[in-house]
mmCIF file with all atom_site columns, C-alpha atoms in Angstrom:
data_model
loop_
_atom_site.group_PDB
_atom_site.id
_atom_site.type_symbol
_atom_site.label_atom_id
_atom_site.label_alt_id
_atom_site.label_comp_id
_atom_site.label_asym_id
_atom_site.label_entity_id
_atom_site.label_seq_id
_atom_site.pdbx_PDB_ins_code
_atom_site.Cartn_x
_atom_site.Cartn_y
_atom_site.Cartn_z
_atom_site.occupancy
_atom_site.B_iso_or_equiv
_atom_site.pdbx_formal_charge
_atom_site.auth_seq_id
_atom_site.auth_comp_id
_atom_site.auth_asym_id
_atom_site.auth_atom_id
_atom_site.pdbx_PDB_model_num
ATOM 1   C CA . UNK A 1 1   ? 102.731 121.739 166.197 1.00 58.00 ? 1   UNK A CA 1
ATOM 2   C CA . UNK A 1 2   ? 105.218 122.418 163.292 1.00 65.00 ? 2   UNK A CA 1
ATOM 3   C CA . UNK A 1 3   ? 104.414 126.080 162.811 1.00 90.00 ? 3   UNK A CA 1
ATOM 4   C CA . UNK A 1 4   ? 106.622 128.966 162.889 1.00 96.00 ? 4   UNK A CA 1
ATOM 5   C CA . UNK A 1 5   ? 104.863 132.478 162.896 1.00 96.00 ? 5   UNK A CA 1
ATOM 6   C CA . UNK A 1 6   ? 106.158 135.791 161.657 1.00 97.00 ? 6   UNK A CA 1
ATOM 7   C CA . UNK A 1 7   ? 104.482 139.057 162.049 1.00 97.00 ? 7   UNK A CA 1
ATOM 8   C CA . UNK A 1 8   ? 103.717 141.243 160.345 1.00 97.00 ? 8   UNK A CA 1
ATOM 9   C CA . UNK A 1 9   ? 103.236 139.920 157.104 1.00 96.00 ? 9   UNK A CA 1
ATOM 10  C CA . UNK A 1 10  ? 103.875 143.039 155.139 1.00 96.00 ? 10  UNK A CA 1
ATOM 11  C CA . UNK A 1 11  ? 105.990 145.996 156.320 1.00 96.00 ? 11  UNK A CA 1
ATOM 12  C CA . UNK A 1 12  ? 106.585 149.369 154.388 1.00 96.00 ? 12  UNK A CA 1
ATOM 13  C CA . UNK A 1 13  ? 109.033 151.685 156.067 1.00 93.00 ? 13  UNK A CA 1
ATOM 14  C CA . UNK A 1 14  ? 111.089 155.017 155.521 1.00 91.00 ? 14  UNK A CA 1
ATOM 15  C CA . UNK A 1 15  ? 114.796 154.884 155.800 1.00 90.00 ? 15  UNK A CA 1
ATOM 16  C CA . UNK A 1 16  ? 114.619 156.828 159.105 1.00 89.00 ? 16  UNK A CA 1
ATOM 17  C CA . UNK A 1 17  ? 112.304 154.429 160.808 1.00 90.00 ? 17  UNK A CA 1
ATOM 18  C CA . UNK A 1 18  ? 112.739 151.920 163.315 1.00 95.00 ? 18  UNK A CA 1
ATOM 19  C CA . UNK A 1 19  ? 110.676 148.873 163.105 1.00 96.00 ? 19  UNK A CA 1
ATOM 20  C CA . UNK A 1 20  ? 110.952 145.238 164.457 1.00 97.00 ? 20  UNK A CA 1
ATOM 21  C CA . UNK A 1 21  ? 110.025 141.745 162.827 1.00 98.00 ? 21  UNK A CA 1
ATOM 22  C CA . UNK A 1 22  ? 109.059 139.353 165.020 1.00 98.00 ? 22  UNK A CA 1
ATOM 23  C CA . UNK A 1 23  ? 108.999 135.396 165.000 1.00 98.00 ? 23  UNK A CA 1
ATOM 24  C CA . UNK A 1 24  ? 107.594 132.700 167.295 1.00 98.00 ? 24  UNK A CA 1
ATOM 25  C CA . UNK A 1 25  ? 107.738 129.047 167.595 1.00 96.00 ? 25  UNK A CA 1
ATOM 26  C CA . UNK A 1 26  ? 106.544 126.308 170.146 1.00 91.00 ? 26  UNK A CA 1
ATOM 27  C CA . UNK A 1 27  ? 107.982 123.199 168.993 1.00 91.00 ? 27  UNK A CA 1
ATOM 28  C CA . UNK A 1 28  ? 110.755 123.541 171.643 1.00 90.00 ? 28  UNK A CA 1
ATOM 29  C CA . UNK A 1 29  ? 113.459 124.270 169.125 1.00 92.00 ? 29  UNK A CA 1
ATOM 30  C CA . UNK A 1 30  ? 116.455 125.881 170.460 1.00 91.00 ? 30  UNK A CA 1
ATOM 31  C CA . UNK A 1 31  ? 118.055 127.091 167.405 1.00 92.00 ? 31  UNK A CA 1
ATOM 32  C CA . UNK A 1 32  ? 116.597 130.079 165.568 1.00 94.00 ? 32  UNK A CA 1
ATOM 33  C CA . UNK A 1 33  ? 117.542 131.707 162.275 1.00 95.00 ? 33  UNK A CA 1
ATOM 34  C CA . UNK A 1 34  ? 116.945 135.000 160.229 1.00 97.00 ? 34  UNK A CA 1
ATOM 35  C CA . UNK A 1 35  ? 117.335 134.655 156.315 1.00 96.00 ? 35  UNK A CA 1
ATOM 36  C CA . UNK A 1 36  ? 116.835 137.263 153.772 1.00 97.00 ? 36  UNK A CA 1
ATOM 37  C CA . UNK A 1 37  ? 115.505 136.158 150.380 1.00 95.00 ? 37  UNK A CA 1
ATOM 38  C CA . UNK A 1 38  ? 115.464 138.662 147.290 1.00 95.00 ? 38  UNK A CA 1
ATOM 39  C CA . UNK A 1 39  ? 113.032 137.963 144.433 1.00 91.00 ? 39  UNK A CA 1
ATOM 40  C CA . UNK A 1 40  ? 113.989 134.607 142.458 1.00 88.00 ? 40  UNK A CA 1
ATOM 41  C CA . UNK A 1 41  ? 117.090 134.224 144.760 1.00 91.00 ? 41  UNK A CA 1
ATOM 42  C CA . UNK A 1 42  ? 117.564 131.277 147.541 1.00 93.00 ? 42  UNK A CA 1
ATOM 43  C CA . UNK A 1 43  ? 117.486 132.514 150.941 1.00 94.00 ? 43  UNK A CA 1
ATOM 44  C CA . UNK A 1 44  ? 120.809 133.864 152.408 1.00 94.00 ? 44  UNK A CA 1
ATOM 45  C CA . UNK A 1 45  ? 121.790 133.183 156.114 1.00 93.00 ? 45  UNK A CA 1
ATOM 46  C CA . UNK A 1 46  ? 121.777 136.257 158.324 1.00 96.00 ? 46  UNK A CA 1
ATOM 47  C CA . UNK A 1 47  ? 121.911 135.241 161.980 1.00 95.00 ? 47  UNK A CA 1
ATOM 48  C CA . UNK A 1 48  ? 121.850 132.029 163.938 1.00 92.00 ? 48  UNK A CA 1
ATOM 49  C CA . UNK A 1 49  ? 120.733 131.714 167.680 1.00 94.00 ? 49  UNK A CA 1
ATOM 50  C CA . UNK A 1 50  ? 121.530 128.628 169.730 1.00 91.00 ? 50  UNK A CA 1
ATOM 51  C CA . UNK A 1 51  ? 120.196 128.464 173.129 1.00 92.00 ? 51  UNK A CA 1
ATOM 52  C CA . UNK A 1 52  ? 119.327 132.200 172.984 1.00 94.00 ? 52  UNK A CA 1
ATOM 53  C CA . UNK A 1 53  ? 123.050 133.345 172.157 1.00 94.00 ? 53  UNK A CA 1
ATOM 54  C CA . UNK A 1 54  ? 124.125 134.495 168.971 1.00 94.00 ? 54  UNK A CA 1
ATOM 55  C CA . UNK A 1 55  ? 126.279 132.073 167.273 1.00 90.00 ? 55  UNK A CA 1
ATOM 56  C CA . UNK A 1 56  ? 126.366 132.930 163.863 1.00 87.00 ? 56  UNK A CA 1
ATOM 57  C CA . UNK A 1 57  ? 126.253 136.469 162.131 1.00 90.00 ? 57  UNK A CA 1
ATOM 58  C CA . UNK A 1 58  ? 127.063 136.244 158.307 1.00 89.00 ? 58  UNK A CA 1
ATOM 59  C CA . UNK A 1 59  ? 128.485 140.072 158.303 1.00 90.00 ? 59  UNK A CA 1
ATOM 60  C CA . UNK A 1 60  ? 125.252 141.498 158.453 1.00 95.00 ? 60  UNK A CA 1
ATOM 61  C CA . UNK A 1 61  ? 125.145 145.379 158.436 1.00 95.00 ? 61  UNK A CA 1
ATOM 62  C CA . UNK A 1 62  ? 124.575 146.954 161.935 1.00 95.00 ? 62  UNK A CA 1
ATOM 63  C CA . UNK A 1 63  ? 121.303 148.388 160.746 1.00 96.00 ? 63  UNK A CA 1
ATOM 64  C CA . UNK A 1 64  ? 120.028 144.832 161.394 1.00 97.00 ? 64  UNK A CA 1
ATOM 65  C CA . UNK A 1 65  ? 119.966 143.922 165.063 1.00 97.00 ? 65  UNK A CA 1
ATOM 66  C CA . UNK A 1 66  ? 118.820 140.663 166.194 1.00 97.00 ? 66  UNK A CA 1
ATOM 67  C CA . UNK A 1 67  ? 117.285 139.697 169.495 1.00 97.00 ? 67  UNK A CA 1
ATOM 68  C CA . UNK A 1 68  ? 116.291 136.335 171.130 1.00 96.00 ? 68  UNK A CA 1
ATOM 69  C CA . UNK A 1 69  ? 114.340 137.103 174.338 1.00 95.00 ? 69  UNK A CA 1
ATOM 70  C CA . UNK A 1 70  ? 113.633 133.523 174.967 1.00 93.00 ? 70  UNK A CA 1
ATOM 71  C CA . UNK A 1 71  ? 113.703 130.151 173.461 1.00 90.00 ? 71  UNK A CA 1
ATOM 72  C CA . UNK A 1 72  ? 110.325 130.788 171.618 1.00 95.00 ? 72  UNK A CA 1
ATOM 73  C CA . UNK A 1 73  ? 110.820 134.257 170.278 1.00 97.00 ? 73  UNK A CA 1
ATOM 74  C CA . UNK A 1 74  ? 113.300 136.178 167.943 1.00 98.00 ? 74  UNK A CA 1
ATOM 75  C CA . UNK A 1 75  ? 113.369 139.597 166.836 1.00 98.00 ? 75  UNK A CA 1
ATOM 76  C CA . UNK A 1 76  ? 114.869 141.561 164.160 1.00 98.00 ? 76  UNK A CA 1
ATOM 77  C CA . UNK A 1 77  ? 115.088 145.172 164.838 1.00 98.00 ? 77  UNK A CA 1
ATOM 78  C CA . UNK A 1 78  ? 115.539 147.559 161.662 1.00 96.00 ? 78  UNK A CA 1
ATOM 79  C CA . UNK A 1 79  ? 116.969 150.923 161.773 1.00 95.00 ? 79  UNK A CA 1
ATOM 80  C CA . UNK A 1 80  ? 118.233 153.411 159.096 1.00 93.00 ? 80  UNK A CA 1
ATOM 81  C CA . UNK A 1 81  ? 117.589 150.739 156.270 1.00 94.00 ? 81  UNK A CA 1
ATOM 82  C CA . UNK A 1 82  ? 118.160 151.137 152.639 1.00 95.00 ? 82  UNK A CA 1
ATOM 83  C CA . UNK A 1 83  ? 115.787 150.644 149.483 1.00 95.00 ? 83  UNK A CA 1
ATOM 84  C CA . UNK A 1 84  ? 117.967 147.649 148.505 1.00 96.00 ? 84  UNK A CA 1
ATOM 85  C CA . UNK A 1 85  ? 117.274 145.972 151.874 1.00 97.00 ? 85  UNK A CA 1
ATOM 86  C CA . UNK A 1 86  ? 113.743 145.483 150.647 1.00 97.00 ? 86  UNK A CA 1
ATOM 87  C CA . UNK A 1 87  ? 113.254 141.732 150.543 1.00 97.00 ? 87  UNK A CA 1
ATOM 88  C CA . UNK A 1 88  ? 111.274 138.665 152.308 1.00 97.00 ? 88  UNK A CA 1
ATOM 89  C CA . UNK A 1 89  ? 112.667 137.817 155.732 1.00 98.00 ? 89  UNK A CA 1
ATOM 90  C CA . UNK A 1 90  ? 112.286 134.391 156.909 1.00 97.00 ? 90  UNK A CA 1
ATOM 91  C CA . UNK A 1 91  ? 112.711 133.042 160.247 1.00 97.00 ? 91  UNK A CA 1
ATOM 92  C CA . UNK A 1 92  ? 113.350 129.334 160.595 1.00 95.00 ? 92  UNK A CA 1
ATOM 93  C CA . UNK A 1 93  ? 113.826 127.146 163.744 1.00 94.00 ? 93  UNK A CA 1
ATOM 94  C CA . UNK A 1 94  ? 115.367 123.778 164.486 1.00 91.00 ? 94  UNK A CA 1
ATOM 95  C CA . UNK A 1 95  ? 116.598 121.238 167.124 1.00 87.00 ? 95  UNK A CA 1
ATOM 96  C CA . UNK A 1 96  ? 120.337 122.615 167.549 1.00 76.00 ? 96  UNK A CA 1
ATOM 97  C CA . UNK A 1 97  ? 122.666 119.795 166.274 1.00 60.00 ? 97  UNK A CA 1
ATOM 98  C CA . UNK A 1 98  ? 122.750 116.304 165.034 1.00 56.00 ? 98  UNK A CA 1
ATOM 99  C CA . UNK A 1 99  ? 120.196 114.473 163.218 1.00 57.00 ? 99  UNK A CA 1
ATOM 100 C CA . UNK A 1 100 ? 116.885 115.582 162.951 1.00 64.00 ? 100 UNK A CA 1
ATOM 101 C CA . UNK A 1 101 ? 117.752 119.073 162.941 1.00 78.00 ? 101 UNK A CA 1
ATOM 102 C CA . UNK A 1 102 ? 116.113 120.338 159.834 1.00 85.00 ? 102 UNK A CA 1
ATOM 103 C CA . UNK A 1 103 ? 114.885 123.828 159.705 1.00 90.00 ? 103 UNK A CA 1
ATOM 104 C CA . UNK A 1 104 ? 111.128 124.909 159.595 1.00 92.00 ? 104 UNK A CA 1
ATOM 105 C CA . UNK A 1 105 ? 110.300 128.063 157.902 1.00 95.00 ? 105 UNK A CA 1
ATOM 106 C CA . UNK A 1 106 ? 107.789 130.418 158.667 1.00 96.00 ? 106 UNK A CA 1
ATOM 107 C CA . UNK A 1 107 ? 105.781 132.553 156.034 1.00 95.00 ? 107 UNK A CA 1
ATOM 108 C CA . UNK A 1 108 ? 107.872 135.602 155.944 1.00 97.00 ? 108 UNK A CA 1
ATOM 109 C CA . UNK A 1 109 ? 107.745 139.395 156.313 1.00 97.00 ? 109 UNK A CA 1
ATOM 110 C CA . UNK A 1 110 ? 107.820 141.187 153.150 1.00 97.00 ? 110 UNK A CA 1
ATOM 111 C CA . UNK A 1 111 ? 109.581 144.331 153.769 1.00 97.00 ? 111 UNK A CA 1
ATOM 112 C CA . UNK A 1 112 ? 109.485 147.414 151.436 1.00 96.00 ? 112 UNK A CA 1
ATOM 113 C CA . UNK A 1 113 ? 111.953 150.338 152.279 1.00 96.00 ? 113 UNK A CA 1
ATOM 114 C CA . UNK A 1 114 ? 111.103 153.563 150.509 1.00 93.00 ? 114 UNK A CA 1
ATOM 115 C CA . UNK B 2 1   ? 132.599 128.101 142.403 1.00 71.00 ? 1   UNK B CA 1
ATOM 116 C CA . UNK B 2 2   ? 129.588 128.404 144.443 1.00 78.00 ? 2   UNK B CA 1
ATOM 117 C CA . UNK B 2 3   ? 129.243 125.747 147.174 1.00 89.00 ? 3   UNK B CA 1
ATOM 118 C CA . UNK B 2 4   ? 125.946 124.527 145.887 1.00 94.00 ? 4   UNK B CA 1
ATOM 119 C CA . UNK B 2 5   ? 124.993 124.490 142.219 1.00 95.00 ? 5   UNK B CA 1
ATOM 120 C CA . UNK B 2 6   ? 121.608 123.934 140.974 1.00 95.00 ? 6   UNK B CA 1
ATOM 121 C CA . UNK B 2 7   ? 120.091 124.690 137.732 1.00 89.00 ? 7   UNK B CA 1
ATOM 122 C CA . UNK B 2 8   ? 117.513 127.390 138.082 1.00 85.00 ? 8   UNK B CA 1
ATOM 123 C CA . UNK B 2 9   ? 115.258 126.234 135.232 1.00 87.00 ? 9   UNK B CA 1
ATOM 124 C CA . UNK B 2 10  ? 112.693 126.899 134.289 1.00 93.00 ? 10  UNK B CA 1
ATOM 125 C CA . UNK B 2 11  ? 111.453 123.378 133.913 1.00 96.00 ? 11  UNK B CA 1
ATOM 126 C CA . UNK B 2 12  ? 108.049 122.721 132.501 1.00 97.00 ? 12  UNK B CA 1
ATOM 127 C CA . UNK B 2 13  ? 106.365 118.903 131.996 1.00 97.00 ? 13  UNK B CA 1
ATOM 128 C CA . UNK B 2 14  ? 103.234 117.682 131.290 1.00 97.00 ? 14  UNK B CA 1
ATOM 129 C CA . UNK B 2 15  ? 101.108 116.166 134.253 1.00 98.00 ? 15  UNK B CA 1
ATOM 130 C CA . UNK B 2 16  ? 101.901 112.666 135.286 1.00 97.00 ? 16  UNK B CA 1
ATOM 131 C CA . UNK B 2 17  ? 105.597 113.056 134.364 1.00 97.00 ? 17  UNK B CA 1
ATOM 132 C CA . UNK B 2 18  ? 108.486 112.356 136.306 1.00 97.00 ? 18  UNK B CA 1
ATOM 133 C CA . UNK B 2 19  ? 110.705 115.103 137.402 1.00 97.00 ? 19  UNK B CA 1
ATOM 134 C CA . UNK B 2 20  ? 114.157 114.862 138.254 1.00 97.00 ? 20  UNK B CA 1
ATOM 135 C CA . UNK B 2 21  ? 116.039 117.802 140.252 1.00 97.00 ? 21  UNK B CA 1
ATOM 136 C CA . UNK B 2 22  ? 119.405 117.694 140.918 1.00 97.00 ? 22  UNK B CA 1
ATOM 137 C CA . UNK B 2 23  ? 122.163 119.743 142.936 1.00 97.00 ? 23  UNK B CA 1
ATOM 138 C CA . UNK B 2 24  ? 126.058 119.330 143.227 1.00 97.00 ? 24  UNK B CA 1
ATOM 139 C CA . UNK B 2 25  ? 128.274 120.680 145.863 1.00 96.00 ? 25  UNK B CA 1
ATOM 140 C CA . UNK B 2 26  ? 131.880 121.226 146.587 1.00 94.00 ? 26  UNK B CA 1
ATOM 141 C CA . UNK B 2 27  ? 131.888 121.332 150.517 1.00 91.00 ? 27  UNK B CA 1
ATOM 142 C CA . UNK B 2 28  ? 132.926 118.062 151.801 1.00 90.00 ? 28  UNK B CA 1
ATOM 143 C CA . UNK B 2 29  ? 131.632 119.081 155.269 1.00 89.00 ? 29  UNK B CA 1
ATOM 144 C CA . UNK B 2 30  ? 128.034 119.007 154.269 1.00 91.00 ? 30  UNK B CA 1
ATOM 145 C CA . UNK B 2 31  ? 126.482 116.171 155.957 1.00 89.00 ? 31  UNK B CA 1
ATOM 146 C CA . UNK B 2 32  ? 122.669 116.933 156.131 1.00 91.00 ? 32  UNK B CA 1
ATOM 147 C CA . UNK B 2 33  ? 120.519 117.471 152.984 1.00 94.00 ? 33  UNK B CA 1
ATOM 148 C CA . UNK B 2 34  ? 117.330 118.796 152.596 1.00 95.00 ? 34  UNK B CA 1
ATOM 149 C CA . UNK B 2 35  ? 114.799 119.686 149.684 1.00 97.00 ? 35  UNK B CA 1
ATOM 150 C CA . UNK B 2 36  ? 112.363 122.590 150.415 1.00 97.00 ? 36  UNK B CA 1
ATOM 151 C CA . UNK B 2 37  ? 109.405 123.578 147.928 1.00 97.00 ? 37  UNK B CA 1
ATOM 152 C CA . UNK B 2 38  ? 108.521 127.475 147.963 1.00 96.00 ? 38  UNK B CA 1
ATOM 153 C CA . UNK B 2 39  ? 105.421 128.442 146.513 1.00 94.00 ? 39  UNK B CA 1
ATOM 154 C CA . UNK B 2 40  ? 105.437 132.254 145.340 1.00 89.00 ? 40  UNK B CA 1
ATOM 155 C CA . UNK B 2 41  ? 105.377 134.811 148.016 1.00 84.00 ? 41  UNK B CA 1
ATOM 156 C CA . UNK B 2 42  ? 105.542 132.201 150.635 1.00 90.00 ? 42  UNK B CA 1
ATOM 157 C CA . UNK B 2 43  ? 108.049 130.429 153.215 1.00 93.00 ? 43  UNK B CA 1
ATOM 158 C CA . UNK B 2 44  ? 109.869 127.316 152.025 1.00 95.00 ? 44  UNK B CA 1
ATOM 159 C CA . UNK B 2 45  ? 108.338 124.135 152.964 1.00 94.00 ? 45  UNK B CA 1
ATOM 160 C CA . UNK B 2 46  ? 110.414 121.234 154.124 1.00 93.00 ? 46  UNK B CA 1
ATOM 161 C CA . UNK B 2 47  ? 109.888 118.145 151.803 1.00 95.00 ? 47  UNK B CA 1
ATOM 162 C CA . UNK B 2 48  ? 112.772 115.876 152.576 1.00 94.00 ? 48  UNK B CA 1
ATOM 163 C CA . UNK B 2 49  ? 115.664 115.542 154.667 1.00 91.00 ? 49  UNK B CA 1
ATOM 164 C CA . UNK B 2 50  ? 118.746 112.989 154.713 1.00 89.00 ? 50  UNK B CA 1
ATOM 165 C CA . UNK B 2 51  ? 122.041 112.601 156.066 1.00 85.00 ? 51  UNK B CA 1
ATOM 166 C CA . UNK B 2 52  ? 123.527 109.651 154.538 1.00 84.00 ? 52  UNK B CA 1
ATOM 167 C CA . UNK B 2 53  ? 124.105 108.453 151.159 1.00 87.00 ? 53  UNK B CA 1
ATOM 168 C CA . UNK B 2 54  ? 121.350 106.260 149.209 1.00 90.00 ? 54  UNK B CA 1
ATOM 169 C CA . UNK B 2 55  ? 117.717 106.671 148.553 1.00 92.00 ? 55  UNK B CA 1
ATOM 170 C CA . UNK B 2 56  ? 114.723 108.144 150.910 1.00 93.00 ? 56  UNK B CA 1
ATOM 171 C CA . UNK B 2 57  ? 111.196 107.900 149.532 1.00 95.00 ? 57  UNK B CA 1
ATOM 172 C CA . UNK B 2 58  ? 108.151 109.591 150.887 1.00 94.00 ? 58  UNK B CA 1
ATOM 173 C CA . UNK B 2 59  ? 104.939 109.349 148.860 1.00 96.00 ? 59  UNK B CA 1
ATOM 174 C CA . UNK B 2 60  ? 105.649 110.622 145.351 1.00 97.00 ? 60  UNK B CA 1
ATOM 175 C CA . UNK B 2 61  ? 108.938 112.007 146.094 1.00 97.00 ? 61  UNK B CA 1
ATOM 176 C CA . UNK B 2 62  ? 112.228 110.279 146.571 1.00 97.00 ? 62  UNK B CA 1
ATOM 177 C CA . UNK B 2 63  ? 115.456 111.933 147.763 1.00 96.00 ? 63  UNK B CA 1
ATOM 178 C CA . UNK B 2 64  ? 119.029 110.424 146.517 1.00 96.00 ? 64  UNK B CA 1
ATOM 179 C CA . UNK B 2 65  ? 122.316 111.366 147.869 1.00 96.00 ? 65  UNK B CA 1
ATOM 180 C CA . UNK B 2 66  ? 125.636 110.275 146.612 1.00 95.00 ? 66  UNK B CA 1
ATOM 181 C CA . UNK B 2 67  ? 128.247 111.904 148.985 1.00 93.00 ? 67  UNK B CA 1
ATOM 182 C CA . UNK B 2 68  ? 131.031 110.472 146.727 1.00 93.00 ? 68  UNK B CA 1
ATOM 183 C CA . UNK B 2 69  ? 130.099 112.343 143.644 1.00 94.00 ? 69  UNK B CA 1
ATOM 184 C CA . UNK B 2 70  ? 128.862 115.391 146.066 1.00 95.00 ? 70  UNK B CA 1
ATOM 185 C CA . UNK B 2 71  ? 125.429 115.238 144.066 1.00 95.00 ? 71  UNK B CA 1
ATOM 186 C CA . UNK B 2 72  ? 121.868 114.976 145.330 1.00 97.00 ? 72  UNK B CA 1
ATOM 187 C CA . UNK B 2 73  ? 118.559 114.428 143.364 1.00 97.00 ? 73  UNK B CA 1
ATOM 188 C CA . UNK B 2 74  ? 114.909 114.790 144.162 1.00 97.00 ? 74  UNK B CA 1
ATOM 189 C CA . UNK B 2 75  ? 112.445 112.896 141.837 1.00 97.00 ? 75  UNK B CA 1
ATOM 190 C CA . UNK B 2 76  ? 108.993 113.625 141.692 1.00 98.00 ? 76  UNK B CA 1
ATOM 191 C CA . UNK B 2 77  ? 106.452 110.687 140.561 1.00 97.00 ? 77  UNK B CA 1
ATOM 192 C CA . UNK B 2 78  ? 103.222 111.385 138.724 1.00 98.00 ? 78  UNK B CA 1
ATOM 193 C CA . UNK B 2 79  ? 103.705 114.959 138.879 1.00 98.00 ? 79  UNK B CA 1
ATOM 194 C CA . UNK B 2 80  ? 100.798 117.173 139.454 1.00 97.00 ? 80  UNK B CA 1
ATOM 195 C CA . UNK B 2 81  ? 99.742  120.988 138.479 1.00 97.00 ? 81  UNK B CA 1
ATOM 196 C CA . UNK B 2 82  ? 99.711  121.611 142.384 1.00 96.00 ? 82  UNK B CA 1
ATOM 197 C CA . UNK B 2 83  ? 103.623 120.603 142.183 1.00 97.00 ? 83  UNK B CA 1
ATOM 198 C CA . UNK B 2 84  ? 104.163 123.895 140.367 1.00 97.00 ? 84  UNK B CA 1
ATOM 199 C CA . UNK B 2 85  ? 106.776 125.795 142.486 1.00 97.00 ? 85  UNK B CA 1
ATOM 200 C CA . UNK B 2 86  ? 110.336 126.391 143.361 1.00 97.00 ? 86  UNK B CA 1
ATOM 201 C CA . UNK B 2 87  ? 112.395 123.642 144.476 1.00 98.00 ? 87  UNK B CA 1
ATOM 202 C CA . UNK B 2 88  ? 115.500 124.505 146.715 1.00 97.00 ? 88  UNK B CA 1
ATOM 203 C CA . UNK B 2 89  ? 118.170 121.951 147.755 1.00 97.00 ? 89  UNK B CA 1
ATOM 204 C CA . UNK B 2 90  ? 120.016 123.103 151.039 1.00 95.00 ? 90  UNK B CA 1
ATOM 205 C CA . UNK B 2 91  ? 122.723 121.556 152.936 1.00 92.00 ? 91  UNK B CA 1
ATOM 206 C CA . UNK B 2 92  ? 124.700 122.068 155.921 1.00 88.00 ? 92  UNK B CA 1
ATOM 207 C CA . UNK B 2 93  ? 127.626 120.541 158.041 1.00 84.00 ? 93  UNK B CA 1
ATOM 208 C CA . UNK B 2 94  ? 127.841 120.030 161.693 1.00 78.00 ? 94  UNK B CA 1
ATOM 209 C CA . UNK B 2 95  ? 127.005 123.880 162.282 1.00 76.00 ? 95  UNK B CA 1
ATOM 210 C CA . UNK B 2 96  ? 123.965 125.607 161.605 1.00 72.00 ? 96  UNK B CA 1
ATOM 211 C CA . UNK B 2 97  ? 125.180 127.539 158.472 1.00 79.00 ? 97  UNK B CA 1
ATOM 212 C CA . UNK B 2 98  ? 122.715 126.131 156.015 1.00 86.00 ? 98  UNK B CA 1
ATOM 213 C CA . UNK B 2 99  ? 123.340 127.020 152.203 1.00 91.00 ? 99  UNK B CA 1
ATOM 214 C CA . UNK B 2 100 ? 120.721 126.814 149.643 1.00 94.00 ? 100 UNK B CA 1
ATOM 215 C CA . UNK B 2 101 ? 120.952 126.012 145.720 1.00 95.00 ? 101 UNK B CA 1
ATOM 216 C CA . UNK B 2 102 ? 119.611 128.710 143.565 1.00 94.00 ? 102 UNK B CA 1
ATOM 217 C CA . UNK B 2 103 ? 116.362 126.929 143.230 1.00 95.00 ? 103 UNK B CA 1
ATOM 218 C CA . UNK B 2 104 ? 114.616 125.458 140.206 1.00 96.00 ? 104 UNK B CA 1
ATOM 219 C CA . UNK B 2 105 ? 111.468 126.876 139.021 1.00 96.00 ? 105 UNK B CA 1
ATOM 220 C CA . UNK B 2 106 ? 109.146 124.132 138.127 1.00 97.00 ? 106 UNK B CA 1
ATOM 221 C CA . UNK B 2 107 ? 105.636 124.176 136.122 1.00 97.00 ? 107 UNK B CA 1
ATOM 222 C CA . UNK B 2 108 ? 103.564 121.063 135.599 1.00 97.00 ? 108 UNK B CA 1
ATOM 223 C CA . UNK B 2 109 ? 101.028 121.516 132.797 1.00 97.00 ? 109 UNK B CA 1
ATOM 224 C CA . UNK B 2 110 ? 97.822  119.760 132.976 1.00 95.00 ? 110 UNK B CA 1
#
């Protein structure tokens, strides 16, 4: 099973709402990632978790709060977002290091902030 | 200068043509190189993964890496309309901080 699943597929929220994005993988990977992708742009790395610990935060605003409850799950909590945060949010997973650590992506959550 | 440079296209070719996609990079720390295919409104799909200079072939796809020139390529033989997508090069060093190229939009016309 080389699948990364993400829920929901689509999300519309107001600037005062609190919502969460969820990501799950059952490949035994110990590294998980959040990316943000704007239209016609490449994915931009937001966060990296390695062995359930945050290892990279690419200076992401605090209105995005990641959480890794266990090795299979990754959440992204959203609060007080801005319209410019509207994008496709992609989750990925991989082995942690060395060879064979290519990242597998989920289908993404398309977020619209009104 | 961006760490990874990729011509965004668009690139349009007739069915059956050989497609050549390229990226250059500036960071010598990059050791692992990937090509992803992304269809509209979908997540990126891993096509090829290499970590050494040289060629790697998988079906109609060949990935080429030249670390001395900091240049990577993806060749698609006998291109099909179903190959129409955005192709993203990606690379990383020993840490998991992957960087993507801008992506090249490819259209294969029947």
